[in-house]
mmCIF file of C-alpha atoms in Angstrom:
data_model
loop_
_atom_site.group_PDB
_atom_site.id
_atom_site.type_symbol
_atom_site.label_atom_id
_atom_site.label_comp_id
_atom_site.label_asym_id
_atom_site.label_seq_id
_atom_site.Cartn_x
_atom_site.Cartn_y
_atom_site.Cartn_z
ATOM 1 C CA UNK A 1 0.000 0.000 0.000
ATOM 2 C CA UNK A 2 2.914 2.531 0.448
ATOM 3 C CA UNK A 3 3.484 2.188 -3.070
ATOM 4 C CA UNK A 4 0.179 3.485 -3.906
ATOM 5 C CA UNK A 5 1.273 6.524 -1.811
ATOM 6 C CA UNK A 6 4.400 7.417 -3.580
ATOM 7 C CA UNK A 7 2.714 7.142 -6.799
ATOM 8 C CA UNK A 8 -0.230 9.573 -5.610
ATOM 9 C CA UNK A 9 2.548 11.433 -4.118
ATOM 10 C CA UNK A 10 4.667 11.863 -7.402
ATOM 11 C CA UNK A 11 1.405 11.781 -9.676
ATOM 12 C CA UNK A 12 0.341 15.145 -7.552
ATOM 13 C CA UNK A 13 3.825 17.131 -7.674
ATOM 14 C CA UNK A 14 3.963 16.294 -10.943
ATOM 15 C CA UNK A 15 0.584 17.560 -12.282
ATOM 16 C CA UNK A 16 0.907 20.267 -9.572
ATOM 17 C CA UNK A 17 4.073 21.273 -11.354
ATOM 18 C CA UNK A 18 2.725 21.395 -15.061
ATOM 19 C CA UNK A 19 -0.480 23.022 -13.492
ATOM 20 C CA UNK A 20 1.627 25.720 -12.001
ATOM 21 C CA UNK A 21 3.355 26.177 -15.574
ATOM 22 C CA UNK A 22 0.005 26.324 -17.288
ATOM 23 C CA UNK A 23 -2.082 28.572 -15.104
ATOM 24 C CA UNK A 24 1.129 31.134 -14.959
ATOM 25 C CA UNK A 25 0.342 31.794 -18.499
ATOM 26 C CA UNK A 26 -2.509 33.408 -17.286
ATOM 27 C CA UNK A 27 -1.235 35.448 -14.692
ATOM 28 C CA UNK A 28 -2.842 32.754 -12.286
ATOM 29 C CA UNK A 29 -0.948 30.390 -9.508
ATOM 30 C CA UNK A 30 -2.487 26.649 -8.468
ATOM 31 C CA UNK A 31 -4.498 27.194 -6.101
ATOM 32 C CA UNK A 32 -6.292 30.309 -7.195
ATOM 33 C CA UNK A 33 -7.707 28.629 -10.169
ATOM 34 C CA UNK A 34 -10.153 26.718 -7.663
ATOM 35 C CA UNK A 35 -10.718 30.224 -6.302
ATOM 36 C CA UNK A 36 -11.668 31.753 -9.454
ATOM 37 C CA UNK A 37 -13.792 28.466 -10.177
ATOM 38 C CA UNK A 38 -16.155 29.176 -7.405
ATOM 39 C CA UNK A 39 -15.926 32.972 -7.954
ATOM 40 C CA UNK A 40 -16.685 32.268 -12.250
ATOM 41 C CA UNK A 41 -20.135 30.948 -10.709
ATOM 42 C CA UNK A 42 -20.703 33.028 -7.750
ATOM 43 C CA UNK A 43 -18.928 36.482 -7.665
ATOM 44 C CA UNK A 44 -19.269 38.105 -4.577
ATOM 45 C CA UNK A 45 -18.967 35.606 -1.786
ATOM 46 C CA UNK A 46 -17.648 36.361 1.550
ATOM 47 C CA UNK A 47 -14.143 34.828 2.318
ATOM 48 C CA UNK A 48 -15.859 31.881 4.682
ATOM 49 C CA UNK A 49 -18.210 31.371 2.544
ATOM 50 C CA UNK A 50 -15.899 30.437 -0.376
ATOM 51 C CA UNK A 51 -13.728 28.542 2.141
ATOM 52 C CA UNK A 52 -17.004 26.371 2.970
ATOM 53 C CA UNK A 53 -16.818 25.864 -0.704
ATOM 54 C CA UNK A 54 -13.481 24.887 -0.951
ATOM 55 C CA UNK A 55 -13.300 23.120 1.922
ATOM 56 C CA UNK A 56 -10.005 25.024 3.443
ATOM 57 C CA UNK A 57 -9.941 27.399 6.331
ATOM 58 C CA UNK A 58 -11.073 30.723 5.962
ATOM 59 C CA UNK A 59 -7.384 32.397 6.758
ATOM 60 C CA UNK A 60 -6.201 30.319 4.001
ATOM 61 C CA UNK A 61 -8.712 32.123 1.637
ATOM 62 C CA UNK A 62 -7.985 35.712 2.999
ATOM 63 C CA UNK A 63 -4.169 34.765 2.147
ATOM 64 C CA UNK A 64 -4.646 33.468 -1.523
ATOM 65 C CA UNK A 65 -7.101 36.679 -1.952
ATOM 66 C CA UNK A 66 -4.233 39.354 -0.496
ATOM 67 C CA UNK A 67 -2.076 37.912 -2.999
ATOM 68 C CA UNK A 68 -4.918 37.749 -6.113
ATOM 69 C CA UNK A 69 -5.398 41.291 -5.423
ATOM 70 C CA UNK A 70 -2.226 41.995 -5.529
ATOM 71 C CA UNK A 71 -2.050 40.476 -8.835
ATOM 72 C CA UNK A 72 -5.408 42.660 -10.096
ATOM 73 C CA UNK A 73 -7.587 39.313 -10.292
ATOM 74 C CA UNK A 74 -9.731 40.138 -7.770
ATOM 75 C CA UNK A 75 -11.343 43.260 -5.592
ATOM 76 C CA UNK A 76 -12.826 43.463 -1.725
ATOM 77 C CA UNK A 77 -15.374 45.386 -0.952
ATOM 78 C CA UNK A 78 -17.646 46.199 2.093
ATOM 79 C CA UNK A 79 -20.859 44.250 1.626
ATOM 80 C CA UNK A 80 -24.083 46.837 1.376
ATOM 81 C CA UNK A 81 -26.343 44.718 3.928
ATOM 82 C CA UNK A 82 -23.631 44.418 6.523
ATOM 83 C CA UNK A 83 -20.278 46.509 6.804
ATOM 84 C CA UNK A 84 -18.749 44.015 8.839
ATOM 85 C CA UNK A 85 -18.529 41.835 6.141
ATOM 86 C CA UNK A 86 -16.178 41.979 2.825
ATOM 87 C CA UNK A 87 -17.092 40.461 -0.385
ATOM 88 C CA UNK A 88 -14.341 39.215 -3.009
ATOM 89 C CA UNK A 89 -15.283 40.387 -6.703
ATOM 90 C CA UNK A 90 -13.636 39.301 -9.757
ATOM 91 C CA UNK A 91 -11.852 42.240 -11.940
ATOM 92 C CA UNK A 92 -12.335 42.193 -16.077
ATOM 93 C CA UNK A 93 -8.803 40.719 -15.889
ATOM 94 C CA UNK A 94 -10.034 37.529 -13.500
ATOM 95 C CA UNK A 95 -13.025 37.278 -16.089
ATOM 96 C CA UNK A 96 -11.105 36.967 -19.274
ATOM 97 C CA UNK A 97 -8.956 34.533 -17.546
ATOM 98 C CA UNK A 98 -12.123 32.272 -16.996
ATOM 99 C CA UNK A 99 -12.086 30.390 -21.172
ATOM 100 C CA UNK A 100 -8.103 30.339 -21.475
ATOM 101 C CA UNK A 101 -7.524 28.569 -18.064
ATOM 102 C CA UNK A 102 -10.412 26.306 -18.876
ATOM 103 C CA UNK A 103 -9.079 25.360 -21.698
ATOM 104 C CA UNK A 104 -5.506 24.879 -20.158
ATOM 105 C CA UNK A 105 -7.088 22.756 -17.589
ATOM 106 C CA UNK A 106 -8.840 20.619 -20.643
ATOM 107 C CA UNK A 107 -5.630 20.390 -22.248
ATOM 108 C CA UNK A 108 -3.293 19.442 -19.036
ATOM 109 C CA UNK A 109 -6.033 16.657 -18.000
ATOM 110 C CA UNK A 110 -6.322 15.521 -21.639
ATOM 111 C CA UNK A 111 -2.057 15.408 -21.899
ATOM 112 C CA UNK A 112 -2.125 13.237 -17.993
ATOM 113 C CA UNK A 113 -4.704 10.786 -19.229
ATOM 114 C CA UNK A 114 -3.855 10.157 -22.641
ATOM 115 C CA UNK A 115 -2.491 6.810 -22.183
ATOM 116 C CA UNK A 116 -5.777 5.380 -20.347
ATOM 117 C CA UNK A 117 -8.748 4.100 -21.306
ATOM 118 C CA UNK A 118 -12.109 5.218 -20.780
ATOM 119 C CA UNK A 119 -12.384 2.739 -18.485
ATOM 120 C CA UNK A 120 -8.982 3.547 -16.821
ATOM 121 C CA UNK A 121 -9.967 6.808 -16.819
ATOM 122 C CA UNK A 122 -13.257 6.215 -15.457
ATOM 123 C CA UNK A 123 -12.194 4.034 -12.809
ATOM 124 C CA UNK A 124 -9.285 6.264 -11.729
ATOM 125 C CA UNK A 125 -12.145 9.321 -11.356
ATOM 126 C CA UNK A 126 -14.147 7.056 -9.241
ATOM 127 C CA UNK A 127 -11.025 5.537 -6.879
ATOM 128 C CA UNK A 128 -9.898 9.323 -6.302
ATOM 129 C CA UNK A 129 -13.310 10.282 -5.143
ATOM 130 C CA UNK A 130 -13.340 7.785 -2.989
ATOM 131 C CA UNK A 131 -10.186 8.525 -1.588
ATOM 132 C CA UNK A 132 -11.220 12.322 -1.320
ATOM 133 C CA UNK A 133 -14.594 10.804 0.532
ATOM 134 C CA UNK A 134 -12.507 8.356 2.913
ATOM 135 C CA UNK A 135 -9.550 11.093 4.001
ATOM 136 C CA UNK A 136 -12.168 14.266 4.646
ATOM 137 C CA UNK A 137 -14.217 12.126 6.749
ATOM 138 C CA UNK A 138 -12.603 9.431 8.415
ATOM 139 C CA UNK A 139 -10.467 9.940 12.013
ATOM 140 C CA UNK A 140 -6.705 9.635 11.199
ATOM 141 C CA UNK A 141 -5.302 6.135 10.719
ATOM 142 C CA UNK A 142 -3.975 3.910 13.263
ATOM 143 C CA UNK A 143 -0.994 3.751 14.318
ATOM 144 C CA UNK A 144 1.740 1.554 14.823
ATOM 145 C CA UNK A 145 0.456 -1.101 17.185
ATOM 146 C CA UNK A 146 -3.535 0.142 16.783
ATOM 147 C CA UNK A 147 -6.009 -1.895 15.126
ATOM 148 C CA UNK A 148 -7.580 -0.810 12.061
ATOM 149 C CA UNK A 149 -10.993 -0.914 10.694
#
């Protein structure tokens, strides 16, 4: 089974890497292209509420959207209803992004997969899911000595 791990390991740096690459084109680091996912469908969200969406903490959000402002892809502003709260708007340089970095994303995932088969491909979709499903909501693994499920 620790095989399994290195190769999810070295499969993630690896795609993380050429992600990286691809979404710098755009002005955009990994990581913010999940922000500007959620953001592509629902400008406006508070910073917890997009870290609900992403599942990550909201300081973790507030750090990625310093540095997206920084880099003109995004804007906060007071909400209306409620001063207490800030809302994170995309800029017209976020929103042009949005077809390019899909279409880097197609391209990168097209490129990783090539060599599978639907199937393969289908069944390597379903095992990470599952994965995803087990490690967000399980307690941590046993350790040495422990007994397992």
């Amino acid at each position: 089974m620790t095989e399994v791990l290195r190769l999810l390991t070295r499969a993630q740096k690896l795609l993380r890497a050429a992600a990286d690459e691809a979404m710098s084109r755009h002005g955009v680091r990994v990581g913010q292209n999940l922000v500007l996912e959620v953001l592509w469908e629902t400008d406006g969200l508070t910073p917890g509420e997009l870290a609900a969406r992403l599942q990550v903490t909201t300081p973790t959000v507030v750090n990625t959207a310093t540095r997206m402002e920084a880099a003109g892809l995004l804007v906060r502003r007071r909400d209306p209803a409620d001063g207490r709260l800030v809302r994170l708007h995309l800029t017209p340089k976020a929103r042009a992004a949005e077809q390019p970095i899909a279409e880097a994303r197609r391209l990168l995932a097209e490129h990783a997969t090539a060599t599978l088969t639907d199937e393969e491909r289908r069944h390597l979709h379903s095992a990470l899911k599952k994965i995803i499903e087990r490690m967000t909501a399980s307690t941590p693994p046993p350790g040495p000595g422990e007994d397992a499920e």
